[in-house]
PDB file of C-alpha atoms in Angstrom:
ATOM      1  CA  MET U1342      37.647   8.660  11.195  1.00 89.00           C
ATOM      2  CA  SER U1343      37.830   6.253  14.113  1.00 88.00           C
ATOM      3  CA  SER U1344      39.721   3.040  14.828  1.00 83.00           C
ATOM      4  CA  ARG U1345      37.437   2.189  17.751  1.00 81.00           C
ATOM      5  CA  ASP U1346      33.755   2.099  18.519  1.00 82.00           C
ATOM      6  CA  LEU U1347      31.997   5.137  19.948  1.00 85.00           C
ATOM      7  CA  LYS U1348      31.727   5.398  23.718  1.00 86.00           C
ATOM      8  CA  PRO U1349      28.289   5.784  25.352  1.00 91.00           C
ATOM      9  CA  GLU U1350      29.147   9.335  26.446  1.00 93.00           C
ATOM     10  CA  GLU U1351      30.108  10.194  22.856  1.00 92.00           C
ATOM     11  CA  THR U1352      26.850   8.925  21.425  1.00 92.00           C
ATOM     12  CA  ALA U1353      24.980  10.720  24.207  1.00 94.00           C
ATOM     13  CA  GLY U1354      26.862  13.975  23.581  1.00 94.00           C
ATOM     14  CA  TYR U1355      26.612  13.700  19.784  1.00 94.00           C
ATOM     15  CA  PRO U1356      23.387  11.766  19.113  1.00 94.00           C
ATOM     16  CA  ASP U1357      23.442  12.495  15.350  1.00 94.00           C
ATOM     17  CA  LEU U1358      26.766  10.736  14.690  1.00 94.00           C
ATOM     18  CA  VAL U1359      26.448   7.971  12.115  1.00 94.00           C
ATOM     19  CA  LYS U1360      29.099   5.243  11.770  1.00 94.00           C
ATOM     20  CA  HIS U1361      30.118   4.052   8.314  1.00 95.00           C
ATOM     21  CA  HIS U1362      32.080   0.781   8.481  1.00 94.00           C
ATOM     22  CA  ILE U1363      34.704   1.170   5.736  1.00 95.00           C
ATOM     23  CA  ALA U1364      37.385  -1.428   6.535  1.00 93.00           C
ATOM     24  CA  ASP U1365      38.746  -3.780   9.173  1.00 89.00           C
ATOM     25  CA  ASP U1366      42.163  -3.917  10.769  1.00 89.00           C
ATOM     26  CA  ALA U1367      43.974  -6.400  12.967  1.00 92.00           C
ATOM     27  CA  ILE U1368      46.354  -5.670  15.816  1.00 94.00           C
ATOM     28  CA  LEU U1369      49.484  -7.770  15.525  1.00 96.00           C
ATOM     29  CA  LEU U1370      51.876  -8.558  18.351  1.00 97.00           C
ATOM     30  CA  ILE U1371      55.410  -8.006  17.101  1.00 98.00           C
ATOM     31  CA  VAL U1372      58.943  -8.798  18.236  1.00 98.00           C
ATOM     32  CA  ASN U1373      62.402  -8.239  16.830  1.00 97.00           C
ATOM     33  CA  PRO U1374      63.197 -10.809  14.100  1.00 97.00           C
ATOM     34  CA  GLY U1375      65.991 -12.238  16.284  1.00 95.00           C
ATOM     35  CA  ASN U1376      63.522 -13.235  19.017  1.00 97.00           C
ATOM     36  CA  SER U1377      62.990 -17.021  19.267  1.00 96.00           C
ATOM     37  CA  VAL U1378      59.415 -16.758  20.601  1.00 97.00           C
ATOM     38  CA  GLU U1379      56.841 -17.750  17.960  1.00 96.00           C
ATOM     39  CA  SER U1380      53.500 -17.457  19.791  1.00 96.00           C
ATOM     40  CA  LEU U1381      51.938 -16.248  23.035  1.00 96.00           C
ATOM     41  CA  THR U1382      48.587 -16.647  24.742  1.00 95.00           C
ATOM     42  CA  LEU U1383      46.479 -13.578  25.468  1.00 93.00           C
ATOM     43  CA  ASP U1384      47.027 -14.292  29.180  1.00 93.00           C
ATOM     44  CA  GLU U1385      50.810 -14.131  28.666  1.00 95.00           C
ATOM     45  CA  VAL U1386      50.402 -10.845  26.818  1.00 96.00           C
ATOM     46  CA  ARG U1387      47.985  -9.304  29.343  1.00 92.00           C
ATOM     47  CA  GLY U1388      48.804 -10.933  32.652  1.00 86.00           C
ATOM     48  CA  GLY U1389      52.457 -11.324  31.981  1.00 92.00           C
ATOM     49  CA  ILE U1390      54.172  -8.898  29.676  1.00 96.00           C
ATOM     50  CA  TYR U1391      52.037  -5.764  29.410  1.00 96.00           C
ATOM     51  CA  ASN U1392      51.192  -5.604  33.110  1.00 95.00           C
ATOM     52  CA  GLY U1393      54.875  -6.024  34.030  1.00 95.00           C
ATOM     53  CA  THR U1394      54.724  -9.451  35.718  1.00 95.00           C
ATOM     54  CA  TYR U1395      57.122 -10.945  33.166  1.00 96.00           C
ATOM     55  CA  THR U1396      60.300  -9.001  32.510  1.00 96.00           C
ATOM     56  CA  ASN U1397      62.432 -11.630  30.743  1.00 97.00           C
ATOM     57  CA  TRP U1398      61.706 -13.555  27.552  1.00 97.00           C
ATOM     58  CA  ASN U1399      62.721 -16.817  29.276  1.00 96.00           C
ATOM     59  CA  GLN U1400      59.460 -16.562  31.285  1.00 96.00           C
ATOM     60  CA  VAL U1401      57.481 -17.183  28.079  1.00 96.00           C
ATOM     61  CA  GLY U1402      59.738 -19.777  26.453  1.00 94.00           C
ATOM     62  CA  GLY U1403      62.283 -17.447  24.878  1.00 94.00           C
ATOM     63  CA  SER U1404      65.947 -16.910  25.522  1.00 94.00           C
ATOM     64  CA  GLU U1405      67.495 -14.942  28.378  1.00 95.00           C
ATOM     65  CA  ALA U1406      66.784 -11.310  27.453  1.00 95.00           C
ATOM     66  CA  GLN U1407      64.989  -8.391  29.054  1.00 97.00           C
ATOM     67  CA  ILE U1408      61.534  -7.634  27.640  1.00 97.00           C
ATOM     68  CA  VAL U1409      61.293  -4.039  26.416  1.00 97.00           C
ATOM     69  CA  VAL U1410      57.566  -3.232  26.477  1.00 97.00           C
ATOM     70  CA  VAL U1411      56.477  -0.847  23.738  1.00 97.00           C
ATOM     71  CA  GLY U1412      53.001   0.590  23.189  1.00 96.00           C
ATOM     72  CA  ARG U1413      50.941   3.488  21.913  1.00 94.00           C
ATOM     73  CA  ASP U1414      50.355   6.721  23.812  1.00 93.00           C
ATOM     74  CA  SER U1415      47.149   7.456  25.706  1.00 87.00           C
ATOM     75  CA  ALA U1416      45.617   9.492  22.841  1.00 85.00           C
ATOM     76  CA  SER U1417      45.641   6.489  20.502  1.00 86.00           C
ATOM     77  CA  GLY U1418      42.499   4.637  19.419  1.00 83.00           C
ATOM     78  CA  THR U1419      44.692   1.584  18.863  1.00 87.00           C
ATOM     79  CA  ARG U1420      45.820   1.711  22.485  1.00 90.00           C
ATOM     80  CA  GLU U1421      42.244   2.129  23.666  1.00 88.00           C
ATOM     81  CA  PHE U1422      41.163  -0.924  21.668  1.00 88.00           C
ATOM     82  CA  PHE U1423      44.162  -2.917  22.956  1.00 92.00           C
ATOM     83  CA  SER U1424      43.426  -1.806  26.521  1.00 92.00           C
ATOM     84  CA  GLU U1425      39.810  -2.953  26.310  1.00 89.00           C
ATOM     85  CA  PHE U1426      40.210  -6.107  24.220  1.00 89.00           C
ATOM     86  CA  VAL U1427      43.581  -7.483  25.309  1.00 92.00           C
ATOM     87  CA  MET U1428      44.258  -5.872  28.698  1.00 93.00           C
ATOM     88  CA  ASP U1429      40.649  -6.089  29.890  1.00 89.00           C
ATOM     89  CA  GLU U1430      41.217  -2.574  31.311  1.00 83.00           C
ATOM     90  CA  GLU U1431      44.172  -3.779  33.436  1.00 89.00           C
ATOM     91  CA  ASP U1432      46.926  -1.168  33.832  1.00 92.00           C
ATOM     92  CA  PHE U1433      49.945  -1.200  31.544  1.00 94.00           C
ATOM     93  CA  THR U1434      53.356  -1.546  33.156  1.00 94.00           C
ATOM     94  CA  ARG U1435      54.889   1.809  34.075  1.00 94.00           C
ATOM     95  CA  THR U1436      58.051   0.862  32.182  1.00 95.00           C
ATOM     96  CA  GLN U1437      56.199   0.781  28.849  1.00 96.00           C
ATOM     97  CA  GLU U1438      57.796   3.034  26.221  1.00 96.00           C
ATOM     98  CA  GLU U1439      55.037   4.969  24.438  1.00 96.00           C
ATOM     99  CA  PHE U1440      54.905   6.068  20.810  1.00 96.00           C
ATOM    100  CA  ASN U1441      52.353   8.170  18.954  1.00 93.00           C
ATOM    101  CA  SER U1442      52.302   6.024  15.806  1.00 94.00           C
ATOM    102  CA  ASN U1443      52.406   2.448  14.534  1.00 93.00           C
ATOM    103  CA  GLY U1444      55.531   3.412  12.601  1.00 94.00           C
ATOM    104  CA  GLY U1445      57.301   4.481  15.797  1.00 96.00           C
ATOM    105  CA  ILE U1446      56.577   1.128  17.429  1.00 97.00           C
ATOM    106  CA  GLN U1447      57.608  -0.753  14.290  1.00 97.00           C
ATOM    107  CA  GLN U1448      60.936   1.091  14.165  1.00 97.00           C
ATOM    108  CA  LYS U1449      61.660   0.601  17.892  1.00 98.00           C
ATOM    109  CA  VAL U1450      60.914  -3.141  17.747  1.00 98.00           C
ATOM    110  CA  SER U1451      62.913  -3.634  14.538  1.00 97.00           C
ATOM    111  CA  GLN U1452      65.967  -2.007  16.154  1.00 97.00           C
ATOM    112  CA  THR U1453      65.683  -3.412  19.705  1.00 97.00           C
ATOM    113  CA  PRO U1454      66.364  -7.136  20.286  1.00 95.00           C
ATOM    114  CA  GLY U1455      64.136  -7.526  23.387  1.00 96.00           C
ATOM    115  CA  ALA U1456      61.285  -5.261  22.295  1.00 98.00           C
ATOM    116  CA  PHE U1457      57.633  -6.316  22.205  1.00 98.00           C
ATOM    117  CA  GLY U1458      54.899  -4.171  20.721  1.00 97.00           C
ATOM    118  CA  TYR U1459      51.570  -4.094  18.908  1.00 96.00           C
ATOM    119  CA  VAL U1460      50.783  -2.521  15.545  1.00 95.00           C
ATOM    120  CA  GLY U1461      48.168  -2.449  12.812  1.00 90.00           C
ATOM    121  CA  LEU U1462      48.265  -5.011  10.030  1.00 89.00           C
ATOM    122  CA  GLY U1463      50.266  -2.855   7.625  1.00 87.00           C
ATOM    123  CA  TYR U1464      53.315  -2.381   9.888  1.00 93.00           C
ATOM    124  CA  THR U1465      55.242  -5.646   9.743  1.00 93.00           C
ATOM    125  CA  GLU U1466      58.318  -4.743   7.705  1.00 94.00           C
ATOM    126  CA  GLY U1467      61.494  -5.455   9.669  1.00 96.00           C
ATOM    127  CA  VAL U1468      59.648  -7.104  12.582  1.00 97.00           C
ATOM    128  CA  LYS U1469      58.284 -10.578  13.353  1.00 97.00           C
ATOM    129  CA  PRO U1470      54.526 -10.904  13.963  1.00 97.00           C
ATOM    130  CA  LEU U1471      53.694 -13.538  16.573  1.00 97.00           C
ATOM    131  CA  ALA U1472      50.994 -16.167  16.367  1.00 97.00           C
ATOM    132  CA  LEU U1473      48.410 -16.266  19.138  1.00 96.00           C
ATOM    133  CA  ASP U1474      47.917 -19.463  21.081  1.00 94.00           C
ATOM    134  CA  VAL U1475      44.122 -19.786  21.140  1.00 91.00           C
ATOM    135  CA  GLY U1476      43.003 -22.783  23.211  1.00 90.00           C
ATOM    136  CA  GLY U1477      46.205 -24.668  22.448  1.00 92.00           C
ATOM    137  CA  THR U1478      46.119 -23.899  18.711  1.00 94.00           C
ATOM    138  CA  SER U1479      48.694 -21.552  17.229  1.00 95.00           C
ATOM    139  CA  VAL U1480      46.834 -19.002  15.077  1.00 96.00           C
ATOM    140  CA  GLU U1481      48.962 -16.993  12.648  1.00 95.00           C
ATOM    141  CA  PRO U1482      47.799 -13.437  11.855  1.00 93.00           C
ATOM    142  CA  THR U1483      47.121 -14.259   8.187  1.00 89.00           C
ATOM    143  CA  LEU U1484      44.547 -12.392   6.127  1.00 85.00           C
ATOM    144  CA  GLN U1485      42.371 -15.522   6.046  1.00 87.00           C
ATOM    145  CA  ASN U1486      42.521 -16.021   9.835  1.00 90.00           C
ATOM    146  CA  ILE U1487      41.790 -12.332  10.441  1.00 88.00           C
ATOM    147  CA  THR U1488      38.912 -12.240   7.958  1.00 83.00           C
ATOM    148  CA  ASP U1489      37.214 -15.378   9.282  1.00 86.00           C
ATOM    149  CA  GLY U1490      37.677 -14.333  12.928  1.00 86.00           C
ATOM    150  CA  THR U1491      40.079 -17.139  13.886  1.00 92.00           C
ATOM    151  CA  TYR U1492      42.721 -14.532  14.745  1.00 94.00           C
ATOM    152  CA  PRO U1493      40.916 -12.679  17.511  1.00 91.00           C
ATOM    153  CA  ILE U1494      42.534  -9.224  17.778  1.00 93.00           C
ATOM    154  CA  SER U1495      40.746  -7.333  15.023  1.00 89.00           C
ATOM    155  CA  ARG U1496      38.550  -4.257  14.865  1.00 87.00           C
ATOM    156  CA  PRO U1497      36.350  -2.276  12.499  1.00 87.00           C
ATOM    157  CA  LEU U1498      37.435   1.076  11.076  1.00 91.00           C
ATOM    158  CA  TYR U1499      34.823   3.804  10.691  1.00 94.00           C
ATOM    159  CA  MET U1500      34.140   7.142   9.110  1.00 95.00           C
ATOM    160  CA  LEU U1501      31.731   9.228  11.138  1.00 95.00           C
ATOM    161  CA  THR U1502      29.250  11.769   9.827  1.00 95.00           C
ATOM    162  CA  ASN U1503      27.003  14.243  11.602  1.00 93.00           C
ATOM    163  CA  GLY U1504      23.747  12.592  10.540  1.00 94.00           C
ATOM    164  CA  GLU U1505      23.260  10.690   7.292  1.00 93.00           C
ATOM    165  CA  PRO U1506      25.213  12.509   4.570  1.00 91.00           C
ATOM    166  CA  GLU U1507      22.262  12.385   2.072  1.00 86.00           C
ATOM    167  CA  GLY U1508      24.056  13.409  -1.081  1.00 84.00           C
ATOM    168  CA  GLY U1509      26.858  15.892  -1.434  1.00 90.00           C
ATOM    169  CA  LEU U1510      30.592  15.399  -1.199  1.00 94.00           C
ATOM    170  CA  ALA U1511      30.606  13.375   2.046  1.00 93.00           C
ATOM    171  CA  GLN U1512      28.120  10.853   0.608  1.00 95.00           C
ATOM    172  CA  ARG U1513      30.061  10.571  -2.653  1.00 95.00           C
ATOM    173  CA  TYR U1514      33.301  10.037  -0.722  1.00 96.00           C
ATOM    174  CA  ILE U1515      31.873   7.256   1.460  1.00 95.00           C
ATOM    175  CA  ASP U1516      30.221   5.650  -1.595  1.00 95.00           C
ATOM    176  CA  PHE U1517      33.614   5.693  -3.345  1.00 96.00           C
ATOM    177  CA  ILE U1518      35.392   4.096  -0.371  1.00 96.00           C
ATOM    178  CA  LEU U1519      32.778   1.337  -0.299  1.00 96.00           C
ATOM    179  CA  SER U1520      32.908   0.819  -4.089  1.00 96.00           C
ATOM    180  CA  ALA U1521      34.966  -1.949  -5.677  1.00 95.00           C
ATOM    181  CA  GLU U1522      37.672   0.594  -6.580  1.00 96.00           C
ATOM    182  CA  GLY U1523      37.700   2.094  -3.080  1.00 96.00           C
ATOM    183  CA  GLN U1524      37.899  -1.301  -1.428  1.00 94.00           C
ATOM    184  CA  GLU U1525      40.830  -2.211  -3.700  1.00 94.00           C
ATOM    185  CA  ILE U1526      42.612   0.840  -2.259  1.00 94.00           C
ATOM    186  CA  VAL U1527      41.706  -0.359   1.260  1.00 92.00           C
ATOM    187  CA  ALA U1528      43.349  -3.719   0.477  1.00 89.00           C
ATOM    188  CA  SER U1529      46.397  -2.062  -1.133  1.00 89.00           C
ATOM    189  CA  GLU U1530      46.970  -0.121   2.109  1.00 86.00           C
ATOM    190  CA  ASP U1531      47.021  -3.404   4.101  1.00 83.00           C
ATOM    191  CA  TYR U1532      43.559  -3.070   5.596  1.00 88.00           C
ATOM    192  CA  ILE U1533      40.785  -5.601   5.164  1.00 90.00           C
ATOM    193  CA  PRO U1534      37.964  -4.724   2.756  1.00 91.00           C
ATOM    194  CA  VAL U1535      34.386  -4.962   4.013  1.00 89.00           C
ATOM    195  CA  ARG U1536      32.834  -5.245   0.565  1.00 76.00           C
ATOM    196  CA  GLY U1537      33.671  -7.695  -2.174  1.00 61.00           C
ATOM    197  CA  GLY U1538      34.814  -6.443  -5.574  1.00 47.00           C
TER     198      GLY U1538
END
């Protein structure tokens, strides 16, 4: 399974890998529910908060409070996607607290007034997802906005096989995931189906 695309060196090293697009996910920017900030631009996220330029919420229209930057650890596909898509490969601030799961980030942000993090779509309980200011328009991370591409921080989720499965258990499993029943399970787990019912 992979939450990011394959790298050129991976496809070169494993030329028989086949990607099976099974679902989509969005990366949401989250703050503690007590935070007054409602939306940020990608520049404020990248060139302000995550690179360490901004250290106080009042620099992005919030109240006087230290920003506690929270992110995933270096082994995470979510972090890699965030690094490429949001950070444009710019370095994260050295003060970033790193967690090895979405749940860890969710818990830290829910319990820390100044915290700011990013999580997958299914990890919003107890936190406040922010809208993204896209060209002056505030875009909420709703299912509709994610599905139609208006909310820009989304990614495909894959299952990888060593060559085409061509029958057998792996093929039956992928066929099930892509069936109407399988895609209902995808939706019930707060991911975005890629096939209609």
